[in-house]
Amino acid sequence: MNNGRFATALHILTLLETKKGELLSSGFIAGSINVNPVVVRKEIGNLRAHGFVESKEGKGGGYLLGKPASQIRLSDVYRAVNDVQLLGRSNDPNPDCLVGKQINVHLNDLFRAADEALIKQMGKITLRDFAKKFN
Amino acid sequence: MNNGRFATALHILTLLETKKGELLSSGFIAGSINVNPVVVRKEIGNLRAHGFVESKEGKGGGYLLGKPASQIRLSDVYRAVNDVQLLGRSNDPNPDCLVGKQINVHLNDLFRAADEALIKQMGKITLRDFAKKFN
DNA sequence: TCATTCTGTAACATGTGTTGTTACAGTAAA
DNA sequence: TTTACTGTAACAACACATGTTACAGAATGA
């Protein structure tokens, strides 16, 4: 439903993978993405809830991947960030009209199929594949 | 980049197909969708620019399909409504960072592939197929 | 020709959702 | 106990889709 968040989330995860072994702070990550550190912490809050990231509090704390990058499909990340289907919004049509009465059912079928196609494509790529592109 | 517009556009086109042969007014169409007639006229302005709809001005005027429903793929409609990729927004990252410097290129590749998968899925269905579901 | 009934569009209001920012409590390390 | 982090709430700012009003232009028919 949103969008820019996905770019942010992938950026975070890519950094964690390329700097594997180090604890990265929200300030450092924010500097690479060029956003406010709080945006990073909030996004990581979500990623952590899904098990993609682990955090360490206190001085010297920071973030690292919660599971191997080879086990994180981009479709998993996508779903974690977009709780709602990209296509999914419809109107509140007139139930007295033949078309209006049924359209949302048919739209939902269509949206679901489209969303699945998108998810399937992104499921082909893992975070490891993605991070490998950076050199 | 939007979303609800796609539902509106498909609703309009479905109505025009199911009431083929009649000129439908923006008021009638708006009544089925349950939106303001101006919203319909604006959306049709776009659909007309893409050749999907023809209009007749003046008293007794209205709208009809600009080409056979069998020649309108839902992916065509989708593209006409969403001039921008659904996924496509990225950040403005730090060029001094190895990841930041390259991420937008890789994100764009990813987004394009995902978008193509979605388009391909919707290309399987024509307006005729879709409108047939209503009975 | 004139009233009527449409479309076409501009202009503006409204609402909603995302993103940005400040502030501060909690935690761990030295 | 100071320092440097995370975690989160609260609020501000902004972007964007959608809703609405208003009115000019066009076709029809009396």
mmCIF file of C-alpha atoms (C1' of nucleotides) in Angstrom:
data_model
loop_
_atom_site.group_PDB
_atom_site.id
_atom_site.type_symbol
_atom_site.label_atom_id
_atom_site.label_comp_id
_atom_site.label_asym_id
_atom_site.label_seq_id
_atom_site.Cartn_x
_atom_site.Cartn_y
_atom_site.Cartn_z
ATOM 1 C CA MET A 1 0.000 0.000 0.000
ATOM 2 C CA ASN A 2 2.921 2.266 0.624
ATOM 3 C CA ASN A 3 6.031 1.861 -1.440
ATOM 4 C CA GLY A 4 9.132 3.843 -0.529
ATOM 5 C CA ARG A 5 9.393 1.727 2.584
ATOM 6 C CA PHE A 6 10.306 -1.296 0.512
ATOM 7 C CA ALA A 7 13.319 0.509 -0.915
ATOM 8 C CA THR A 8 14.350 1.501 2.595
ATOM 9 C CA ALA A 9 13.930 -2.008 3.970
ATOM 10 C CA LEU A 10 15.944 -3.573 1.182
ATOM 11 C CA HIS A 11 18.661 -0.987 1.588
ATOM 12 C CA ILE A 12 18.922 -1.787 5.278
ATOM 13 C CA LEU A 13 19.082 -5.529 4.711
ATOM 14 C CA THR A 14 21.622 -5.151 1.930
ATOM 15 C CA LEU A 15 23.875 -3.098 4.186
ATOM 16 C CA LEU A 16 23.615 -5.675 6.952
ATOM 17 C CA GLU A 17 24.560 -8.412 4.519
ATOM 18 C CA THR A 18 27.490 -6.596 2.929
ATOM 19 C CA LYS A 19 28.846 -5.617 6.371
ATOM 20 C CA LYS A 20 28.126 -9.031 7.802
ATOM 21 C CA GLY A 21 29.668 -9.609 11.218
ATOM 22 C CA GLU A 22 29.553 -5.976 12.279
ATOM 23 C CA LEU A 23 26.890 -4.311 14.398
ATOM 24 C CA LEU A 24 25.579 -1.354 12.406
ATOM 25 C CA SER A 25 23.941 1.574 14.182
ATOM 26 C CA SER A 26 20.788 3.293 12.989
ATOM 27 C CA GLY A 27 22.863 6.438 12.486
ATOM 28 C CA PHE A 28 25.285 4.713 10.169
ATOM 29 C CA ILE A 29 22.518 3.068 8.169
ATOM 30 C CA ALA A 30 20.582 6.324 7.986
ATOM 31 C CA GLY A 31 23.674 8.012 6.577
ATOM 32 C CA SER A 32 23.812 5.566 3.708
ATOM 33 C CA ILE A 33 20.134 5.800 2.885
ATOM 34 C CA ASN A 34 20.026 9.512 3.585
ATOM 35 C CA VAL A 35 17.033 9.494 5.881
ATOM 36 C CA ASN A 36 16.401 10.250 9.537
ATOM 37 C CA PRO A 37 17.720 7.579 11.938
ATOM 38 C CA VAL A 38 14.263 7.207 13.443
ATOM 39 C CA VAL A 39 12.921 6.103 10.081
ATOM 40 C CA VAL A 40 15.536 3.361 10.095
ATOM 41 C CA ARG A 41 14.732 2.281 13.634
ATOM 42 C CA LYS A 42 11.036 2.176 12.867
ATOM 43 C CA GLU A 43 11.531 0.125 9.728
ATOM 44 C CA ILE A 44 13.850 -2.217 11.556
ATOM 45 C CA GLY A 45 11.231 -2.626 14.252
ATOM 46 C CA ASN A 46 9.076 -4.209 11.611
ATOM 47 C CA LEU A 47 11.862 -6.266 10.068
ATOM 48 C CA ARG A 48 12.811 -7.551 13.478
ATOM 49 C CA ALA A 49 9.238 -8.616 14.178
ATOM 50 C CA HIS A 50 9.543 -10.770 11.080
ATOM 51 C CA GLY A 51 12.856 -12.239 12.170
ATOM 52 C CA PHE A 52 14.991 -10.664 9.457
ATOM 53 C CA VAL A 53 16.982 -8.500 11.841
ATOM 54 C CA GLU A 54 18.285 -8.763 15.381
ATOM 55 C CA SER A 55 19.180 -5.810 17.542
ATOM 56 C CA LYS A 56 21.398 -5.126 20.477
ATOM 57 C CA GLU A 57 20.557 -2.262 22.791
ATOM 58 C CA GLY A 58 22.827 -0.007 24.772
ATOM 59 C CA LYS A 59 26.234 1.460 24.092
ATOM 60 C CA GLY A 60 27.980 -0.237 21.193
ATOM 61 C CA GLY A 61 24.660 -1.714 20.146
ATOM 62 C CA GLY A 62 23.230 -1.941 16.667
ATOM 63 C CA TYR A 63 21.793 -4.343 14.153
ATOM 64 C CA LEU A 64 22.626 -7.520 12.310
ATOM 65 C CA LEU A 65 20.781 -10.013 10.151
ATOM 66 C CA GLY A 66 18.515 -12.375 12.037
ATOM 67 C CA LYS A 67 18.943 -15.203 9.550
ATOM 68 C CA PRO A 68 21.229 -16.046 6.625
ATOM 69 C CA ALA A 69 20.679 -13.850 3.578
ATOM 70 C CA SER A 70 20.244 -16.965 1.490
ATOM 71 C CA GLN A 71 17.117 -17.719 3.493
ATOM 72 C CA ILE A 72 15.483 -14.352 2.933
ATOM 73 C CA ARG A 73 13.509 -14.091 -0.275
ATOM 74 C CA LEU A 74 12.724 -10.615 -1.525
ATOM 75 C CA SER A 75 9.073 -11.606 -1.613
ATOM 76 C CA ASP A 76 9.277 -12.223 2.142
ATOM 77 C CA VAL A 77 10.587 -8.718 2.637
ATOM 78 C CA TYR A 78 7.979 -7.337 0.338
ATOM 79 C CA ARG A 79 5.209 -8.980 2.297
ATOM 80 C CA ALA A 80 6.656 -7.865 5.593
ATOM 81 C CA VAL A 81 6.642 -4.268 4.454
ATOM 82 C CA ASN A 82 3.406 -4.251 2.480
ATOM 83 C CA ASP A 83 0.821 -5.761 4.744
ATOM 84 C CA VAL A 84 -1.828 -4.877 2.175
ATOM 85 C CA GLN A 85 -2.047 -5.817 -1.480
ATOM 86 C CA LEU A 86 -0.683 -3.195 -3.846
ATOM 87 C CA LEU A 87 -3.833 -3.446 -5.862
ATOM 88 C CA GLY A 88 -6.682 -3.954 -3.528
ATOM 89 C CA ARG A 89 -8.602 -0.799 -3.183
ATOM 90 C CA SER A 90 -12.043 -0.696 -4.688
ATOM 91 C CA ASN A 91 -15.104 1.490 -4.548
ATOM 92 C CA ASP A 92 -18.347 1.140 -2.650
ATOM 93 C CA PRO A 93 -20.626 0.513 -5.621
ATOM 94 C CA ASN A 94 -24.390 0.511 -5.975
ATOM 95 C CA PRO A 95 -25.815 -2.894 -4.978
ATOM 96 C CA ASP A 96 -28.900 -2.280 -7.102
ATOM 97 C CA CYS A 97 -26.817 -2.374 -10.241
ATOM 98 C CA LEU A 98 -25.969 -5.686 -11.873
ATOM 99 C CA VAL A 99 -22.362 -4.679 -12.345
ATOM 100 C CA GLY A 100 -22.024 -2.749 -9.118
ATOM 101 C CA LYS A 101 -23.324 -5.672 -7.118
ATOM 102 C CA GLN A 102 -20.645 -8.075 -8.318
ATOM 103 C CA ILE A 103 -17.683 -6.002 -9.290
ATOM 104 C CA ASN A 104 -15.765 -6.154 -6.036
ATOM 105 C CA VAL A 105 -15.716 -9.940 -6.034
ATOM 106 C CA HIS A 106 -14.292 -10.010 -9.531
ATOM 107 C CA LEU A 107 -11.858 -7.199 -8.836
ATOM 108 C CA ASN A 108 -10.572 -9.031 -5.812
ATOM 109 C CA ASP A 109 -9.952 -12.161 -7.851
ATOM 110 C CA LEU A 110 -8.069 -10.107 -10.377
ATOM 111 C CA PHE A 111 -6.028 -8.253 -7.780
ATOM 112 C CA ARG A 112 -5.119 -11.417 -5.993
ATOM 113 C CA ALA A 113 -3.893 -13.073 -9.170
ATOM 114 C CA ALA A 114 -1.832 -10.030 -10.068
ATOM 115 C CA ASP A 115 -0.357 -9.811 -6.610
ATOM 116 C CA GLU A 116 0.564 -13.478 -6.688
ATOM 117 C CA ALA A 117 2.376 -13.019 -9.985
ATOM 118 C CA LEU A 118 4.377 -10.198 -8.464
ATOM 119 C CA ILE A 119 5.180 -12.178 -5.322
ATOM 120 C CA LYS A 120 6.208 -15.183 -7.357
ATOM 121 C CA GLN A 121 8.652 -13.113 -9.374
ATOM 122 C CA MET A 122 10.227 -11.635 -6.255
ATOM 123 C CA GLY A 123 10.402 -15.064 -4.669
ATOM 124 C CA LYS A 124 12.998 -16.015 -7.243
ATOM 125 C CA ILE A 125 15.547 -13.700 -5.680
ATOM 126 C CA THR A 126 17.108 -13.946 -2.228
ATOM 127 C CA LEU A 127 18.781 -11.196 -0.270
ATOM 128 C CA ARG A 128 22.035 -12.995 -0.929
ATOM 129 C CA ASP A 129 21.498 -12.792 -4.704
ATOM 130 C CA PHE A 130 20.626 -9.157 -4.410
ATOM 131 C CA ALA A 131 23.537 -8.196 -2.177
ATOM 132 C CA LYS A 132 25.991 -9.961 -4.463
ATOM 133 C CA LYS A 133 25.371 -7.343 -7.119
ATOM 134 C CA PHE A 134 27.237 -4.757 -5.062
ATOM 135 C CA ASN A 135 30.986 -4.615 -5.559
ATOM 136 C CA MET B 1 1.065 5.029 -8.432
ATOM 137 C CA ASN B 2 -2.478 5.525 -7.366
ATOM 138 C CA ASN B 3 -4.809 2.569 -7.169
ATOM 139 C CA GLY B 4 -8.508 3.151 -6.664
ATOM 140 C CA ARG B 5 -8.608 4.637 -10.117
ATOM 141 C CA PHE B 6 -8.022 1.243 -11.641
ATOM 142 C CA ALA B 7 -11.155 -0.105 -9.974
ATOM 143 C CA THR B 8 -13.099 2.886 -11.267
ATOM 144 C CA ALA B 9 -11.761 2.542 -14.799
ATOM 145 C CA LEU B 10 -12.562 -1.153 -14.962
ATOM 146 C CA HIS B 11 -16.018 -0.533 -13.604
ATOM 147 C CA ILE B 12 -16.672 2.034 -16.311
ATOM 148 C CA LEU B 13 -15.425 -0.213 -19.084
ATOM 149 C CA THR B 14 -17.393 -3.177 -17.771
ATOM 150 C CA LEU B 15 -20.576 -1.133 -17.754
ATOM 151 C CA LEU B 16 -19.974 0.039 -21.302
ATOM 152 C CA GLU B 17 -19.462 -3.541 -22.423
ATOM 153 C CA THR B 18 -22.486 -4.975 -20.654
ATOM 154 C CA LYS B 19 -24.695 -2.158 -21.965
ATOM 155 C CA LYS B 20 -23.119 -2.324 -25.392
ATOM 156 C CA GLY B 21 -24.981 -0.308 -28.025
ATOM 157 C CA GLU B 22 -26.310 2.292 -25.610
ATOM 158 C CA LEU B 23 -24.818 5.674 -24.868
ATOM 159 C CA LEU B 24 -24.280 5.862 -21.124
ATOM 160 C CA SER B 25 -24.089 9.214 -19.376
ATOM 161 C CA SER B 26 -21.552 10.092 -16.712
ATOM 162 C CA GLY B 27 -24.448 10.431 -14.277
ATOM 163 C CA PHE B 28 -25.655 6.909 -14.895
ATOM 164 C CA ILE B 29 -22.182 5.446 -14.631
ATOM 165 C CA ALA B 30 -21.483 7.445 -11.480
ATOM 166 C CA GLY B 31 -24.648 6.030 -9.948
ATOM 167 C CA SER B 32 -23.411 2.494 -10.424
ATOM 168 C CA ILE B 33 -19.945 3.176 -9.052
ATOM 169 C CA ASN B 34 -21.258 5.492 -6.375
ATOM 170 C CA VAL B 35 -18.909 8.388 -7.052
ATOM 171 C CA ASN B 36 -19.267 11.931 -8.287
ATOM 172 C CA PRO B 37 -20.017 12.220 -12.030
ATOM 173 C CA VAL B 38 -16.983 14.454 -12.466
ATOM 174 C CA VAL B 39 -14.753 11.632 -11.275
ATOM 175 C CA VAL B 40 -16.216 9.505 -14.048
ATOM 176 C CA ARG B 41 -15.757 12.187 -16.668
ATOM 177 C CA LYS B 42 -12.160 12.733 -15.622
ATOM 178 C CA GLU B 43 -11.346 9.057 -15.691
ATOM 179 C CA ILE B 44 -13.012 8.689 -19.056
ATOM 180 C CA GLY B 45 -10.957 11.598 -20.323
ATOM 181 C CA ASN B 46 -7.939 9.419 -19.766
ATOM 182 C CA LEU B 47 -9.522 6.268 -21.171
ATOM 183 C CA ARG B 48 -10.582 8.161 -24.248
ATOM 184 C CA ALA B 49 -7.051 9.439 -24.799
ATOM 185 C CA HIS B 50 -6.028 5.795 -24.954
ATOM 186 C CA GLY B 51 -8.775 4.869 -27.399
ATOM 187 C CA PHE B 52 -10.774 2.675 -25.053
ATOM 188 C CA VAL B 53 -13.794 4.964 -24.956
ATOM 189 C CA GLU B 54 -15.541 7.317 -27.354
ATOM 190 C CA SER B 55 -17.768 10.148 -26.263
ATOM 191 C CA LYS B 56 -20.570 12.148 -27.744
ATOM 192 C CA GLU B 57 -21.165 15.648 -26.461
ATOM 193 C CA GLY B 58 -24.396 17.580 -26.111
ATOM 194 C CA LYS B 59 -27.925 16.610 -25.258
ATOM 195 C CA GLY B 60 -28.450 12.866 -25.450
ATOM 196 C CA GLY B 61 -24.695 12.366 -25.433
ATOM 197 C CA GLY B 62 -22.680 9.889 -23.435
ATOM 198 C CA TYR B 63 -20.060 7.185 -23.754
ATOM 199 C CA LEU B 64 -19.406 3.913 -25.521
ATOM 200 C CA LEU B 65 -16.466 1.614 -26.034
ATOM 201 C CA GLY B 66 -13.905 2.823 -28.538
ATOM 202 C CA LYS B 67 -12.896 -0.675 -29.584
ATOM 203 C CA PRO B 68 -14.164 -4.235 -29.132
ATOM 204 C CA ALA B 69 -13.840 -5.520 -25.587
ATOM 205 C CA SER B 70 -11.989 -8.541 -26.925
ATOM 206 C CA GLN B 71 -9.212 -6.191 -28.013
ATOM 207 C CA ILE B 72 -8.772 -4.533 -24.635
ATOM 208 C CA ARG B 73 -6.454 -6.388 -22.292
ATOM 209 C CA LEU B 74 -6.689 -5.539 -18.616
ATOM 210 C CA SER B 75 -2.965 -4.841 -18.684
ATOM 211 C CA ASP B 76 -3.632 -2.126 -21.256
ATOM 212 C CA VAL B 77 -6.143 -0.542 -18.915
ATOM 213 C CA TYR B 78 -3.774 -0.904 -16.023
ATOM 214 C CA ARG B 79 -1.019 0.868 -17.896
ATOM 215 C CA ALA B 80 -3.352 3.610 -19.063
ATOM 216 C CA VAL B 81 -4.347 4.348 -15.483
ATOM 217 C CA ASN B 82 -1.011 3.826 -13.786
ATOM 218 C CA ASP B 83 1.445 5.841 -15.786
ATOM 219 C CA VAL B 84 4.063 5.040 -13.167
ATOM 220 C CA GLN B 85 5.255 1.688 -11.880
ATOM 221 C CA LEU B 86 3.565 0.499 -8.716
ATOM 222 C CA LEU B 87 6.929 -0.157 -7.236
ATOM 223 C CA GLY B 88 9.255 2.510 -8.400
ATOM 224 C CA ARG B 89 9.883 4.887 -5.624
ATOM 225 C CA SER B 90 13.310 4.882 -4.104
ATOM 226 C CA ASN B 91 15.354 7.061 -1.813
ATOM 227 C CA ASP B 92 18.105 9.552 -2.531
ATOM 228 C CA PRO B 93 20.989 7.620 -1.020
ATOM 229 C CA ASN B 94 24.532 8.611 -0.138
ATOM 230 C CA PRO B 95 26.797 8.320 -3.206
ATOM 231 C CA ASP B 96 29.856 7.939 -0.989
ATOM 232 C CA CYS B 97 28.569 4.603 0.238
ATOM 233 C CA LEU B 98 29.229 1.452 -1.753
ATOM 234 C CA VAL B 99 25.647 0.306 -1.319
ATOM 235 C CA GLY B 100 24.050 3.718 -1.556
ATOM 236 C CA LYS B 101 25.858 4.449 -4.793
ATOM 237 C CA GLN B 102 24.435 1.436 -6.608
ATOM 238 C CA ILE B 103 21.195 0.589 -4.923
ATOM 239 C CA ASN B 104 18.847 2.525 -7.161
ATOM 240 C CA VAL B 105 20.082 0.753 -10.263
ATOM 241 C CA HIS B 106 19.466 -2.620 -8.701
ATOM 242 C CA LEU B 107 16.152 -1.581 -7.220
ATOM 243 C CA ASN B 108 15.000 -0.418 -10.607
ATOM 244 C CA ASP B 109 15.887 -3.742 -12.172
ATOM 245 C CA LEU B 110 13.941 -5.499 -9.466
ATOM 246 C CA PHE B 111 10.937 -3.212 -9.727
ATOM 247 C CA ARG B 112 10.836 -3.539 -13.480
ATOM 248 C CA ALA B 113 10.879 -7.321 -13.325
ATOM 249 C CA ALA B 114 8.117 -7.350 -10.729
ATOM 250 C CA ASP B 115 6.026 -4.927 -12.720
ATOM 251 C CA GLU B 116 6.455 -7.006 -15.853
ATOM 252 C CA ALA B 117 5.247 -10.102 -14.018
ATOM 253 C CA LEU B 118 2.152 -8.231 -12.922
ATOM 254 C CA ILE B 119 1.486 -6.857 -16.408
ATOM 255 C CA LYS B 120 1.957 -10.252 -17.949
ATOM 256 C CA GLN B 121 -0.631 -11.763 -15.628
ATOM 257 C CA MET B 122 -3.172 -9.059 -16.412
ATOM 258 C CA GLY B 123 -2.447 -9.404 -20.111
ATOM 259 C CA LYS B 124 -4.049 -12.831 -20.013
ATOM 260 C CA ILE B 125 -7.480 -11.330 -19.463
ATOM 261 C CA THR B 126 -9.459 -9.138 -21.841
ATOM 262 C CA LEU B 127 -12.300 -6.822 -20.961
ATOM 263 C CA ARG B 128 -14.558 -9.294 -22.731
ATOM 264 C CA ASP B 129 -13.443 -12.114 -20.417
ATOM 265 C CA PHE B 130 -13.931 -9.906 -17.417
ATOM 266 C CA ALA B 131 -17.358 -8.585 -18.417
ATOM 267 C CA LYS B 132 -18.593 -12.122 -19.107
ATOM 268 C CA LYS B 133 -18.426 -12.870 -15.414
ATOM 269 C CA PHE B 134 -21.409 -10.611 -14.767
ATOM 270 C CA ASN B 135 -24.814 -12.204 -15.147
ATOM 271 C "C1'" DT C 1 -33.291 30.798 -31.851
ATOM 272 C "C1'" DC C 2 -33.604 29.244 -27.367
ATOM 273 C "C1'" DA C 3 -34.108 25.994 -23.639
ATOM 274 C "C1'" DT C 4 -32.358 21.700 -22.306
ATOM 275 C "C1'" DT C 5 -29.089 18.219 -21.334
ATOM 276 C "C1'" DC C 6 -25.187 16.488 -21.929
ATOM 277 C "C1'" DT C 7 -19.530 16.585 -21.908
ATOM 278 C "C1'" DG C 8 -14.936 18.891 -20.769
ATOM 279 C "C1'" DT C 9 -12.137 21.135 -17.541
ATOM 280 C "C1'" DA C 10 -10.376 24.284 -14.288
ATOM 281 C "C1'" DA C 11 -10.050 25.413 -9.610
ATOM 282 C "C1'" DC C 12 -10.294 24.458 -5.153
ATOM 283 C "C1'" DA C 13 -11.482 21.715 -0.809
ATOM 284 C "C1'" DT C 14 -10.934 17.612 1.743
ATOM 285 C "C1'" DG C 15 -9.184 13.543 3.458
ATOM 286 C "C1'" DT C 16 -5.825 10.040 4.145
ATOM 287 C "C1'" DG C 17 -1.462 7.972 4.402
ATOM 288 C "C1'" DT C 18 3.488 8.305 4.371
ATOM 289 C "C1'" DT C 19 7.420 10.390 5.865
ATOM 290 C "C1'" DG C 20 10.136 13.547 8.805
ATOM 291 C "C1'" DT C 21 11.320 15.264 13.391
ATOM 292 C "C1'" DT C 22 11.649 15.969 18.241
ATOM 293 C "C1'" DA C 23 11.762 14.145 22.605
ATOM 294 C "C1'" DC C 24 12.649 11.059 25.954
ATOM 295 C "C1'" DA C 25 12.641 6.544 28.500
ATOM 296 C "C1'" DG C 26 15.227 2.222 28.703
ATOM 297 C "C1'" DT C 27 19.552 -0.475 28.305
ATOM 298 C "C1'" DA C 28 24.284 -1.838 28.112
ATOM 299 C "C1'" DA C 29 29.178 -0.872 28.354
ATOM 300 C "C1'" DA C 30 33.322 1.260 30.121
ATOM 301 C "C1'" DT D 1 27.717 7.511 36.409
ATOM 302 C "C1'" DT D 2 28.655 8.963 31.935
ATOM 303 C "C1'" DT D 3 28.192 7.771 27.292
ATOM 304 C "C1'" DA D 4 26.153 5.820 23.229
ATOM 305 C "C1'" DC D 5 23.068 3.214 21.694
ATOM 306 C "C1'" DT D 6 17.816 1.297 20.770
ATOM 307 C "C1'" DG D 7 12.591 1.707 21.226
ATOM 308 C "C1'" DT D 8 8.612 4.361 20.784
ATOM 309 C "C1'" DA D 9 5.260 7.909 21.279
ATOM 310 C "C1'" DA D 10 3.617 12.157 19.628
ATOM 311 C "C1'" DC D 11 3.254 15.424 16.483
ATOM 312 C "C1'" DA D 12 4.358 18.163 12.176
ATOM 313 C "C1'" DA D 13 4.776 18.411 7.342
ATOM 314 C "C1'" DC D 14 3.904 16.928 2.932
ATOM 315 C "C1'" DA D 15 2.248 14.471 -1.039
ATOM 316 C "C1'" DC D 16 -1.432 12.652 -3.419
ATOM 317 C "C1'" DA D 17 -5.827 10.816 -4.459
ATOM 318 C "C1'" DT D 18 -10.398 11.975 -4.377
ATOM 319 C "C1'" DG D 19 -14.546 14.949 -3.909
ATOM 320 C "C1'" DT D 20 -16.999 19.102 -5.219
ATOM 321 C "C1'" DT D 21 -18.439 23.310 -7.317
ATOM 322 C "C1'" DA D 22 -18.721 26.024 -11.166
ATOM 323 C "C1'" DC D 23 -19.092 27.082 -15.675
ATOM 324 C "C1'" DA D 24 -17.994 27.092 -20.751
ATOM 325 C "C1'" DG D 25 -18.933 24.463 -24.958
ATOM 326 C "C1'" DA D 26 -21.701 21.353 -27.866
ATOM 327 C "C1'" DA D 27 -25.630 18.910 -29.688
ATOM 328 C "C1'" DT D 28 -30.572 18.247 -29.861
ATOM 329 C "C1'" DG D 29 -35.261 19.381 -30.536
ATOM 330 C "C1'" DA D 30 -39.227 22.427 -29.995
#
